[in-house]
Coordinates of C-alpha atoms and ligand atoms in Angstrom, one line a residue:
M1 CA -44.2 31.4 -40.1
L2 CA -48.3 31.0 -39.0
F3 CA -48.5 29.4 -35.4
S4 CA -50.9 27.8 -37.9
Q5 CA -49.1 26.1 -39.8
L6 CA -47.0 24.9 -36.4
A7 CA -50.3 23.4 -35.9
E8 CA -51.4 22.2 -38.6
Y9 CA -47.8 20.2 -38.4
Y10 CA -47.9 19.3 -34.7
E11 CA -51.7 17.1 -35.7
K12 CA -49.8 15.7 -38.2
I13 CA -47.4 14.3 -35.9
E14 CA -49.6 13.2 -33.4
A15 CA -51.0 11.2 -36.2
I16 CA -47.9 9.0 -36.3
S17 CA -46.6 6.2 -34.1
S18 CA -43.3 5.6 -36.7
R19 CA -40.4 7.3 -35.4
I20 CA -38.9 7.8 -39.6
E21 CA -42.1 9.2 -40.2
M22 CA -41.6 11.7 -36.8
T23 CA -38.8 12.8 -38.1
N24 CA -39.4 13.4 -41.8
L25 CA -42.2 15.0 -40.8
L26 CA -39.2 16.9 -38.5
V27 CA -37.8 17.8 -41.1
D28 CA -39.9 19.3 -43.7
L29 CA -41.0 21.5 -40.6
L30 CA -37.1 23.0 -40.0
R31 CA -37.2 23.4 -44.0
K32 CA -39.6 25.5 -43.8
S33 CA -38.7 27.8 -40.6
P34 CA -37.3 30.6 -40.8
P35 CA -33.8 30.3 -39.0
E36 CA -34.2 33.4 -36.7
I37 CA -37.2 31.8 -35.0
V38 CA -35.4 27.7 -35.8
D39 CA -34.7 27.6 -31.7
K40 CA -38.2 28.6 -31.0
V41 CA -40.5 26.0 -33.3
V42 CA -38.2 23.3 -31.1
Y43 CA -38.4 25.1 -27.4
L44 CA -42.7 25.2 -28.6
T45 CA -42.4 21.6 -30.1
I46 CA -40.7 19.0 -27.3
G47 CA -43.3 21.7 -25.2
E48 CA -40.7 24.2 -24.0
I49 CA -39.2 27.9 -24.2
Y50 CA -36.0 27.4 -22.9
P51 CA -33.6 25.3 -22.6
P52 CA -34.3 23.4 -19.3
F53 CA -31.5 24.7 -17.5
M54 CA -32.8 28.5 -17.5
G55 CA -35.2 27.4 -15.1
V56 CA -38.3 29.2 -16.6
E57 CA -40.9 27.4 -16.1
L58 CA -44.8 27.6 -18.1
G59 CA -46.6 25.4 -15.7
V60 CA -49.6 27.4 -16.3
A61 CA -52.3 25.5 -14.0
D62 CA -55.0 23.8 -15.5
K63 CA -57.7 25.9 -13.8
L64 CA -56.0 29.4 -15.1
A65 CA -56.3 27.8 -18.3
L66 CA -59.8 27.4 -17.5
R67 CA -60.6 30.4 -16.9
A68 CA -58.4 32.4 -19.6
L69 CA -60.6 29.6 -21.5
K70 CA -63.9 31.0 -20.2
L71 CA -62.9 34.7 -20.7
A72 CA -62.2 34.4 -24.7
S73 CA -65.3 32.2 -25.6
G74 CA -67.6 33.8 -23.9
L75 CA -69.5 30.7 -22.3
S76 CA -70.6 30.0 -19.4
E77 CA -67.5 28.3 -16.6
K78 CA -70.4 25.6 -16.1
I79 CA -70.3 24.5 -20.1
V80 CA -66.3 25.4 -20.2
K81 CA -65.7 22.5 -17.0
D82 CA -67.9 20.0 -18.6
E83 CA -66.4 20.0 -21.9
Y84 CA -63.3 19.7 -20.0
A85 CA -64.7 17.0 -17.8
K86 CA -66.2 15.0 -20.7
L87 CA -63.2 15.2 -22.8
G88 CA -59.7 14.9 -19.8
D89 CA -57.7 17.4 -22.2
I90 CA -57.8 21.1 -21.6
G91 CA -56.6 21.4 -25.4
A92 CA -59.6 19.7 -27.2
A93 CA -62.0 20.9 -24.8
A94 CA -60.7 24.3 -26.1
E95 CA -61.1 22.9 -30.2
K96 CA -64.1 21.7 -29.7
L97 CA -65.9 25.1 -27.7
L98 CA -64.2 27.9 -30.0
Q99 CA -65.2 26.0 -32.6
K100 CA -68.8 27.4 -31.8
R101 CA -67.2 30.6 -31.6
S102 CA -65.3 31.0 -34.6
Q103 CA -68.3 30.6 -36.7
I104 CA -69.4 34.3 -35.3
T105 CA -65.7 35.8 -35.2
L106 CA -63.1 36.9 -37.7
H107 CA -59.6 36.6 -36.2
I108 CA -58.9 40.4 -35.9
R109 CA -55.1 39.2 -37.6
E110 CA -52.9 35.9 -37.6
L111 CA -51.3 35.0 -34.8
T112 CA -47.1 33.9 -35.7
V113 CA -45.0 31.9 -34.1
L114 CA -43.1 34.7 -32.7
D115 CA -46.1 36.3 -30.9
V116 CA -47.7 33.1 -29.8
Y117 CA -43.5 32.5 -28.5
Q118 CA -43.5 36.4 -27.1
A119 CA -46.6 35.9 -25.1
L120 CA -46.3 32.4 -23.2
E121 CA -42.0 33.6 -22.3
K122 CA -44.5 36.8 -20.9
I123 CA -46.8 34.5 -19.5
A124 CA -43.8 31.9 -18.0
K125 CA -42.1 35.2 -16.3
T126 CA -44.8 37.5 -15.3
V127 CA -45.0 37.1 -11.2
G128 CA -45.1 38.2 -8.1
E129 CA -48.6 40.4 -7.0
G130 CA -51.0 40.4 -9.7
A131 CA -49.5 38.1 -11.2
M132 CA -52.5 35.1 -12.2
D133 CA -54.9 38.3 -13.3
M134 CA -51.7 38.8 -15.9
K135 CA -50.6 35.9 -17.2
V136 CA -54.8 35.0 -17.2
Q137 CA -55.2 38.5 -19.6
I138 CA -52.4 37.4 -21.7
L139 CA -53.6 33.9 -22.5
V140 CA -56.5 35.1 -23.6
G141 CA -55.1 37.5 -25.8
L142 CA -53.4 35.4 -27.3
L143 CA -57.1 32.8 -27.8
S144 CA -58.7 35.9 -28.7
S145 CA -57.0 35.7 -31.9
A146 CA -56.2 32.1 -32.5
S147 CA -58.2 28.9 -34.4
P148 CA -59.6 26.8 -32.8
K149 CA -57.0 24.1 -33.7
E150 CA -54.0 26.7 -33.2
A151 CA -56.0 26.9 -28.6
K152 CA -55.6 23.6 -28.1
Y153 CA -52.2 24.3 -29.0
I154 CA -51.4 26.6 -27.5
L155 CA -53.5 26.0 -24.0
R156 CA -51.3 22.0 -24.6
I157 CA -48.2 24.1 -24.2
V158 CA -48.9 26.4 -21.7
T159 CA -50.0 23.5 -19.2
G160 CA -46.6 21.5 -19.9
K161 CA -49.4 18.5 -21.9
L162 CA -47.7 18.8 -25.4
R163 CA -46.2 15.4 -25.3
L164 CA -46.6 15.4 -29.1
G165 CA -43.5 12.4 -28.4
V166 CA -40.3 14.2 -30.1
A167 CA -37.8 14.3 -28.0
D168 CA -34.6 16.2 -28.2
M169 CA -33.0 12.8 -29.5
T170 CA -35.4 12.5 -32.6
I171 CA -34.6 16.6 -33.2
L172 CA -30.5 15.6 -33.6
D173 CA -31.7 13.2 -36.2
A174 CA -34.1 15.5 -37.8
L175 CA -31.0 17.9 -38.1
S176 CA -28.8 16.2 -38.9
I177 CA -31.4 15.3 -42.4
L178 CA -31.5 18.5 -42.7
Y179 CA -28.4 20.1 -42.5
G180 CA -25.6 17.5 -41.6
G181 CA -26.3 15.5 -45.2
G182 CA -28.3 12.2 -42.9
K183 CA -26.7 9.4 -40.6
E184 CA -22.9 10.2 -40.4
T185 CA -22.8 13.3 -39.3
R186 CA -25.5 12.6 -36.8
E187 CA -21.8 12.4 -33.9
L188 CA -21.6 15.6 -34.7
F189 CA -24.3 17.5 -34.4
E190 CA -24.7 14.8 -30.2
R191 CA -21.6 16.6 -30.0
A192 CA -23.1 20.1 -30.0
Y193 CA -26.2 19.3 -27.9
N194 CA -24.0 17.4 -25.0
L195 CA -21.7 20.0 -25.1
T196 CA -24.8 22.7 -24.7
S197 CA -27.5 20.9 -23.7
D198 CA -29.3 22.6 -25.5
I199 CA -31.5 21.6 -28.6
G200 CA -32.5 25.8 -29.8
L201 CA -29.2 26.4 -30.2
V202 CA -27.7 23.7 -32.1
A203 CA -30.8 24.0 -34.5
K204 CA -30.2 27.9 -34.8
I205 CA -26.2 27.2 -35.4
A206 CA -27.7 25.0 -38.0
A207 CA -29.6 27.2 -39.0
T208 CA -27.5 29.9 -39.9
E209 CA -24.5 28.6 -40.0
G210 CA -24.5 25.0 -41.2
L211 CA -22.1 21.9 -40.3
E212 CA -19.7 24.3 -39.8
G213 CA -21.1 25.9 -37.4
I214 CA -22.0 22.6 -35.6
K215 CA -18.3 21.7 -35.3
R216 CA -17.3 24.9 -33.3
I217 CA -19.7 24.9 -30.7
K218 CA -17.5 24.7 -27.9
I219 CA -18.1 24.5 -24.0
S220 CA -18.9 27.8 -22.6
I221 CA -19.8 28.6 -18.6
G222 CA -23.5 29.2 -18.2
R223 CA -24.6 26.1 -20.2
P224 CA -24.5 22.6 -18.6
I225 CA -22.6 20.1 -20.4
R226 CA -24.2 16.6 -20.4
P227 CA -23.1 14.5 -18.2
M228 CA -20.4 11.8 -18.5
L229 CA -22.6 8.2 -17.3
A230 CA -21.1 4.7 -15.7
E231 CA -21.8 1.3 -16.8
R232 CA -22.1 -1.3 -14.7
L233 CA -20.2 -5.1 -13.7
S234 CA -20.5 -6.9 -10.8
S235 CA -17.1 -8.5 -10.5
A236 CA -13.6 -6.5 -9.7
E237 CA -12.0 -9.1 -12.1
E238 CA -14.7 -8.4 -14.7
I239 CA -14.0 -4.6 -14.5
L240 CA -10.0 -5.1 -14.7
E241 CA -10.4 -7.0 -17.6
K242 CA -12.6 -4.3 -19.7
M243 CA -10.4 -1.5 -18.3
G244 CA -7.0 -2.9 -20.0
G245 CA -5.8 -4.6 -16.6
Q246 CA -5.3 -1.1 -14.4
C247 CA -7.7 1.4 -13.2
L248 CA -8.6 4.4 -11.3
A249 CA -10.7 3.2 -8.6
E250 CA -13.0 5.9 -6.4
Y251 CA -15.1 5.7 -4.3
K252 CA -18.9 6.1 -5.5
Y253 CA -20.7 8.5 -3.2
D254 CA -24.0 9.1 -1.8
G255 CA -24.8 12.0 -3.0
E256 CA -26.2 14.7 -5.7
R257 CA -24.1 15.2 -8.8
M258 CA -23.4 18.9 -9.4
Q259 CA -21.5 20.2 -12.7
I260 CA -20.3 23.4 -11.3
H261 CA -19.9 26.5 -13.3
K262 CA -17.6 29.4 -12.1
K263 CA -16.6 32.7 -14.3
G264 CA -14.3 35.0 -10.9
E265 CA -17.1 35.5 -8.4
E266 CA -20.1 34.0 -10.2
V267 CA -20.5 30.7 -9.0
I268 CA -23.7 28.3 -11.0
I269 CA -24.8 24.5 -10.0
F270 CA -26.0 22.6 -12.5
S271 CA -27.5 19.4 -11.2
R272 CA -27.6 16.1 -12.5
R273 CA -30.2 16.7 -15.2
Q274 CA -28.8 20.3 -16.0
E275 CA -31.3 21.8 -14.1
N276 CA -30.2 25.1 -12.3
I277 CA -29.6 24.6 -8.9
T278 CA -27.6 27.1 -7.6
S279 CA -30.4 28.7 -4.6
Q280 CA -30.2 25.9 -3.2
Y281 CA -26.7 25.4 -2.4
P282 CA -25.5 29.4 -0.9
D283 CA -23.1 27.5 1.2
V284 CA -21.6 25.4 -2.2
V285 CA -21.1 28.7 -4.0
E286 CA -19.6 29.9 -0.9
I287 CA -16.9 27.1 -0.9
I288 CA -16.2 27.4 -4.4
R289 CA -15.7 30.9 -4.4
R290 CA -12.9 30.4 -1.7
N291 CA -11.3 26.8 -2.6
V292 CA -11.2 27.0 -6.4
K293 CA -8.4 28.3 -7.6
A294 CA -8.9 28.9 -10.9
E295 CA -10.5 31.7 -12.4
E296 CA -13.0 30.5 -15.1
A297 CA -13.8 26.4 -14.1
I298 CA -16.3 24.1 -15.1
L299 CA -16.0 21.0 -12.3
E300 CA -17.7 17.8 -11.5
C301 CA -18.5 16.9 -7.9
E302 CA -20.3 15.0 -5.4
A303 CA -21.8 16.8 -2.6
V304 CA -22.6 14.5 0.7
A305 CA -24.4 15.0 3.2
I306 CA -22.2 14.8 6.7
D307 CA -23.5 14.5 10.6
P308 CA -21.8 17.8 11.9
D309 CA -20.9 16.5 14.9
T310 CA -18.9 13.4 12.8
G311 CA -18.2 14.1 9.9
D312 CA -19.1 11.1 8.6
M313 CA -21.2 10.5 6.0
L314 CA -25.2 10.0 5.6
P315 CA -27.5 8.9 3.3
F316 CA -28.4 10.3 0.0
Q317 CA -31.9 10.8 1.7
E318 CA -30.6 13.0 4.0
L319 CA -30.5 15.5 1.7
M320 CA -33.8 15.8 0.5
H321 CA -33.5 19.0 3.7
R322 CA -32.1 20.6 1.3
K323 CA -34.4 20.3 -1.2
R324 CA -36.9 23.0 0.8
K325 CA -37.4 27.4 -0.9
H326 CA -37.1 28.9 2.5
D327 CA -35.1 28.7 5.3
I328 CA -32.2 27.7 3.5
E329 CA -29.8 29.0 5.8
K330 CA -31.2 27.1 8.7
A331 CA -31.3 23.9 6.0
V332 CA -27.5 24.9 5.3
K333 CA -26.3 24.7 9.3
E334 CA -28.7 21.9 9.8
Y335 CA -27.4 19.6 7.9
P336 CA -23.9 20.7 6.1
I337 CA -22.5 18.3 3.5
N338 CA -19.2 17.7 1.7
L339 CA -18.1 18.5 -1.6
Y340 CA -15.8 15.1 -3.3
F341 CA -14.7 16.6 -7.0
F342 CA -13.7 13.8 -9.6
D343 CA -13.3 15.4 -12.7
I344 CA -12.8 19.0 -14.0
L345 CA -14.0 20.1 -17.3
Y346 CA -12.6 23.2 -18.5
L347 CA -10.2 25.3 -16.5
N348 CA -8.9 28.8 -17.9
G349 CA -10.4 29.0 -21.8
R350 CA -9.0 25.3 -22.5
D351 CA -11.4 22.6 -23.2
L352 CA -10.0 20.0 -20.6
T353 CA -13.1 16.9 -22.0
Q354 CA -10.3 15.5 -24.7
T355 CA -7.5 14.9 -22.4
P356 CA -7.0 12.0 -20.8
L357 CA -9.2 11.5 -17.4
H358 CA -5.4 10.8 -15.5
E359 CA -3.9 14.5 -16.6
R360 CA -7.8 15.8 -16.1
R361 CA -7.0 14.2 -12.3
K362 CA -4.1 16.1 -11.8
I363 CA -4.9 19.6 -12.9
L364 CA -7.9 19.0 -10.6
E365 CA -5.4 18.4 -7.5
G366 CA -4.0 21.9 -8.3
V367 CA -7.3 23.5 -8.5
I368 CA -8.8 22.4 -5.7
E369 CA -7.7 23.0 -2.2
R370 CA -8.6 20.6 -0.2
D371 CA -9.5 21.7 4.0
E372 CA -12.1 19.7 6.2
R373 CA -15.4 20.4 3.9
V374 CA -13.1 19.7 0.5
N375 CA -11.6 17.4 -1.2
L376 CA -10.7 14.8 -4.6
S377 CA -12.8 11.3 -4.2
K378 CA -10.5 9.4 -2.5
A379 CA -9.0 6.7 -5.2
I380 CA -6.5 4.1 -5.9
F381 CA -4.6 3.1 -9.0
T382 CA -4.5 -0.9 -8.9
D383 CA -4.2 -3.4 -11.0
N384 CA -5.0 -6.1 -8.1
P385 CA -8.5 -6.9 -7.8
V386 CA -8.3 -7.9 -5.0
E387 CA -7.6 -4.6 -3.6
L388 CA -10.1 -3.3 -5.9
E389 CA -12.5 -5.5 -3.6
K390 CA -10.9 -4.1 -0.7
F391 CA -11.4 -0.7 -1.8
F392 CA -14.7 -1.5 -2.6
H393 CA -16.1 -2.7 0.9
E394 CA -13.8 -0.3 2.0
A395 CA -16.0 2.3 0.0
I396 CA -19.5 0.7 1.6
E397 CA -18.1 0.9 5.0
A398 CA -17.1 4.7 4.7
G399 CA -21.4 5.2 3.8
C400 CA -21.0 4.8 -0.2
E401 CA -22.2 3.3 -2.9
G402 CA -19.5 1.0 -3.7
L403 CA -16.8 2.3 -6.6
V404 CA -16.5 3.7 -9.8
V405 CA -14.1 2.9 -11.4
K406 CA -12.3 4.5 -14.2
N407 CA -9.8 3.7 -17.4
I408 CA -6.9 5.3 -17.5
S409 CA -5.4 4.7 -20.7
R410 CA -4.5 7.9 -23.2
E411 CA -8.3 7.9 -25.0
A412 CA -9.9 7.8 -21.3
V413 CA -11.4 10.8 -21.9
Y414 CA -14.7 13.2 -21.0
R415 CA -17.7 11.2 -23.1
A416 CA -20.2 14.0 -22.3
G417 CA -23.4 13.0 -21.9
A418 CA -22.1 9.3 -22.9
R419 CA -22.7 6.1 -21.2
G420 CA -20.0 4.2 -21.5
W421 CA -17.1 1.6 -20.5
L422 CA -14.6 4.1 -19.5
W423 CA -16.9 4.3 -16.6
I424 CA -17.9 1.3 -14.4
K425 CA -20.1 1.1 -12.0
Y426 CA -19.3 -1.2 -8.5
K427 CA -22.5 -1.7 -6.1
R428 CA -23.5 -4.1 -4.4
D429 CA -26.8 -6.6 -6.3
Y430 CA -28.6 -6.4 -2.9
K431 CA -29.6 -4.0 0.4
S432 CA -30.7 -5.4 3.0
E433 CA -31.1 -4.4 6.4
M434 CA -30.6 -4.7 10.2
I435 CA -33.4 -6.4 11.9
D436 CA -31.5 -6.8 15.2
T437 CA -29.4 -4.9 18.1
V438 CA -26.2 -5.4 18.8
D439 CA -25.0 -4.7 22.7
L440 CA -20.9 -3.4 21.6
V441 CA -18.2 -2.5 24.2
V442 CA -16.2 1.0 24.1
V443 CA -12.6 0.1 23.0
G444 CA -11.8 3.1 22.1
A445 CA -12.7 7.2 21.4
F446 CA -12.3 10.6 19.2
H447 CA -11.9 13.2 19.7
G448 CA -15.5 16.0 18.2
R449 CA -15.2 18.9 16.8
G450 CA -17.4 21.8 16.4
R451 CA -20.1 21.5 18.8
R452 CA -18.4 18.5 20.6
S453 CA -15.1 19.9 20.6
G454 CA -14.1 18.6 24.0
K455 CA -15.5 16.1 23.9
Y456 CA -15.9 12.3 22.3
G457 CA -17.3 12.4 19.2
A458 CA -17.4 8.8 18.2
L459 CA -16.3 5.7 19.9
L460 CA -14.5 2.9 18.9
M461 CA -16.8 -0.6 19.3
A462 CA -15.6 -4.0 19.7
A463 CA -17.7 -7.2 19.5
Y464 CA -16.8 -10.5 21.5
D465 CA -14.8 -13.3 20.8
P466 CA -14.8 -16.3 23.4
E467 CA -12.8 -18.0 21.7
K468 CA -10.0 -16.0 21.5
D469 CA -11.2 -13.7 24.3
I470 CA -10.2 -10.8 22.9
F471 CA -12.0 -7.8 21.9
Q472 CA -12.2 -7.4 18.0
S473 CA -13.6 -4.4 16.6
V474 CA -16.8 -3.7 14.7
C475 CA -17.6 0.8 14.2
K476 CA -17.0 3.4 15.3
V477 CA -20.1 5.1 16.3
G478 CA -21.1 8.8 16.2
S479 CA -24.6 8.9 15.7
G480 CA -27.5 8.5 17.7
F481 CA -25.9 10.2 21.5
T482 CA -28.3 12.7 23.3
D483 CA -26.3 16.5 24.5
E484 CA -27.1 14.0 27.6
D485 CA -24.8 11.4 26.9
L486 CA -21.7 13.3 25.3
E487 CA -21.6 15.2 28.6
K488 CA -21.5 12.1 31.1
L489 CA -20.1 9.6 28.3
P490 CA -16.3 11.1 29.2
T491 CA -17.5 10.8 32.8
I492 CA -17.7 7.7 32.3
L493 CA -14.9 6.7 30.7
E494 CA -12.3 8.3 31.9
Q495 CA -11.6 5.8 35.3
Y496 CA -11.5 3.3 31.9
K497 CA -8.5 5.3 30.1
I498 CA -5.6 3.8 29.4
P499 CA -2.8 5.2 27.5
H500 CA -2.0 2.3 24.5
K501 CA -4.2 -0.3 22.7
H502 CA -5.6 -2.4 24.9
P503 CA -4.0 -6.4 24.7
R504 CA -7.2 -8.0 23.9
V505 CA -8.8 -5.3 21.1
E506 CA -7.7 -5.9 17.8
T507 CA -8.5 -3.9 15.2
G508 CA -7.3 -1.4 12.2
M509 CA -8.6 1.6 13.3
E510 CA -6.4 4.5 15.2
A511 CA -8.1 5.8 18.0
D512 CA -7.0 9.3 19.9
V513 CA -8.2 7.4 23.2
W514 CA -8.1 3.7 23.8
F515 CA -9.9 2.2 27.0
E516 CA -9.9 -0.7 28.9
P517 CA -12.9 -2.4 27.1
R518 CA -15.6 -2.4 30.1
I519 CA -18.8 -0.4 29.1
V520 CA -21.8 -2.1 26.7
L521 CA -23.9 -0.2 25.1
E522 CA -26.2 -1.2 22.2
I523 CA -25.8 -0.5 18.4
I524 CA -28.3 -0.6 15.7
G525 CA -27.1 0.0 12.3
A526 CA -28.2 0.1 8.4
E527 CA -26.7 -3.6 7.5
I528 CA -23.5 -6.1 8.3
T529 CA -20.8 -5.4 5.4
L530 CA -17.3 -7.0 4.8
S531 CA -13.8 -4.1 6.0
P532 CA -11.1 -4.8 5.4
I533 CA -10.9 -2.0 8.4
H534 CA -12.1 -3.8 11.9
R535 CA -10.9 -6.8 13.1
A536 CA -14.4 -8.3 14.0
A537 CA -14.8 -12.2 12.6
W538 CA -11.4 -11.4 10.3
G539 CA -10.2 -13.4 8.0
K540 CA -13.8 -16.2 8.5
I541 CA -16.3 -15.0 6.1
K542 CA -13.2 -14.0 3.6
E543 CA -9.6 -13.6 3.3
D544 CA -8.7 -10.5 5.1
S545 CA -12.3 -9.1 6.1
G546 CA -13.9 -9.0 8.7
L547 CA -17.3 -7.9 9.9
A548 CA -18.3 -3.5 9.6
I549 CA -21.6 -2.2 11.2
R550 CA -22.8 0.4 8.3
F551 CA -24.6 3.5 9.2
P552 CA -24.0 2.9 13.4
R553 CA -26.2 4.4 16.2
F554 CA -26.4 4.3 19.4
T555 CA -29.8 3.5 20.5
G556 CA -29.7 5.9 24.4
R557 CA -29.6 2.5 26.1
Y558 CA -26.1 1.6 28.8
R559 CA -25.9 -1.4 29.3
F560 CA -24.2 -1.7 32.9
D561 CA -25.9 -5.3 33.1
K562 CA -23.7 -6.7 31.4
S563 CA -19.9 -7.3 31.2
P564 CA -18.5 -6.7 28.8
E565 CA -17.3 -10.9 28.2
D566 CA -21.7 -10.7 27.7
A567 CA -21.7 -8.6 24.7
T568 CA -22.8 -9.7 21.0
T569 CA -20.3 -12.4 20.0
I570 CA -17.8 -12.4 16.8
S571 CA -20.3 -16.2 16.5
E572 CA -23.9 -13.8 16.3
L573 CA -22.6 -11.8 13.6
I574 CA -21.5 -13.6 11.4
Q575 CA -25.0 -15.5 12.2
M576 CA -26.9 -12.2 11.4
Y577 CA -24.1 -11.7 8.6
R578 CA -25.2 -15.5 6.4
S579 CA -28.6 -14.4 8.0
Q580 CA -29.1 -11.6 6.0
L581 CA -27.3 -12.8 3.0
K582 CA -29.8 -16.0 3.1
K583 CA -32.9 -13.1 3.7
I584 CA -31.0 -11.0 0.2
T585 CA -31.5 -14.8 -2.1
E586 CA -34.9 -15.3 -0.9
T587 CA -35.7 -12.2 -2.1
A588 CA -33.6 -12.3 -5.2
T589 CA -35.6 -15.7 -6.7
T590 CA -38.8 -15.1 -5.5
Ligands
ATP601 P1 -26.6 5.8 -9.8 O1 -28.1 6.4 -9.9 O2 -26.3 4.4 -9.4 O3 -26.5 6.7 -9.0 P2 -26.7 7.6 -12.6 O4 -28.0 6.7 -14.0 O5 -27.0 8.6 -11.6 O6 -26.9 5.6 -11.6 P3 -24.2 6.5 -13.2 O7 -23.3 6.2 -14.7 O8 -24.7 5.1 -13.6 O9 -25.1 7.1 -13.0 O10 -23.2 6.8 -11.7 C1 -22.8 7.5 -11.9 C2 -22.6 8.4 -11.1 O11 -22.1 8.3 -10.1 C3 -22.9 9.7 -11.8 O12 -24.0 10.4 -11.6 C4 -22.3 11.0 -9.6 O13 -23.8 11.3 -9.5 C5 -22.2 9.8 -8.7 N1 -20.3 9.4 -8.9 C6 -20.4 9.4 -7.0 N2 -18.9 9.2 -7.2 C7 -18.7 9.6 -8.5 C8 -17.1 9.1 -8.4 N3 -16.2 9.4 -7.8 N4 -17.4 10.3 -10.1 C9 -17.8 9.6 -11.3 N5 -19.2 9.4 -10.6 C10 -19.2 9.2 -8.6

């Protein structure tokens, strides 16, 4: 197939705005494409040369492409640059400039689609010293044989700017019309795509094996499965109703979704968008080899940044530190993560996507060996909206975004690539900020681990209730302490140590060590939330709920000048919680 034919189609596609017409043109193009190269036609048409999970990027910079254009056209740098500046599109500039040349030169031979594809592949794969010059050379070679119109599209593809508006979904439409006989088979093509994330492969199988081939497409290790996604609702009652009365509610971790493929010792990690992110997470690779008891498996988990000193979950932004190319080992040490597995899609040759969730979860439990870093997502089975609500607040307070509530009927299969009601996310409608610091009393402590072993890892903090003259817990704080703080805290607290919880303390937490309420520390947090664990303002805002500080941090100020009864009071906390809410409603209405 000649590349000029493809360029003709591109020109036509570019000129239309109706999706139906675009689909018809694609049907026509796919019909004319020889089956052996139909995958390549498809990749080129969406401006790629491989499916995204292969991680091969064309991305030639405009500057480099301009150099190639200058050499291929024989024109001066100034003329090339001026034309590019005038048109703002390297493809259009090439078409215009090469028109002058083509009047005097004859093409040596006509380019085929395969010629172009292979040259682009070579450009993408050329790395290392002298790579830039090599890339330019290959591009000059292509442009020298290209007609002005072909050059236009070659340069747009190579610089990542083809933008015909053809999406994977439009190609699926065209494939189902051409090889499936119409829209009725669209679902089968979509299934094939969802299981492989490779639109070129689906096209090739359709062209070579027909609809039967499409039906035979299976999950395969190394090819990401498009993720199942959740709908959203904002109350426990509505969610349970939609779930048919009962559900599995899981923490919605605020981390990075990973789809992990394991085959023996080989491990590949795909992102939510099917990119291969294995190189960013050598620690995850190790964990999978160690903790996944299966020869072959495809698993899904959420990777969450944790505070190495306390084991507490940190917000999603902390994972950004792992998105670097160099010093990965250092990042792994400084920004450790925990893995929370929530699904299994494939095990030792068996496709589990059609297996109901409760069975998948059972299988998952048998495959994952848990330890300090690895667990299944925290979950409860429930049919009670009050319990669901309570679990939701617990999740928020623990640093999660809320819950993902999942259907547990027999129909609850893994619907790859679909956003549906089998999963419902329950997040808050607002985010708020805690502006003021609070002064809280130390009432307990937790043993440290890792770098903090032998010291306290976190402290249990309480606010004061003057009415009852007691101290009610409001958070567990492990962040913000310097090494010096950690050294001196045991000494400061030693004299107040008692063998059990102090009678004037109320909390739903079990501390390792208890103290007489004496020492006051200044704390700041992200926000004040409802809590089923902490007892501050218990029942005052909501039945069976107290208030807690989310992501609390010690500011560094010891308030030795304050007696415990001078600590922030329950009513002050309630006040802060309400004014937060007020602010949220105000922002919502503006
Ligand atoms: P969001 O931006 O809210 O995370 P999303 O579009 O990425 O939304 P949704 O389907 O709306 O995805 O929500 C599900 C997401 O929640 C998953 O992509 C996953 O990253 C994350 N997640 C966290 N914990 C779980 C869990 N236990 N089960 C499923 N997904 C979870």
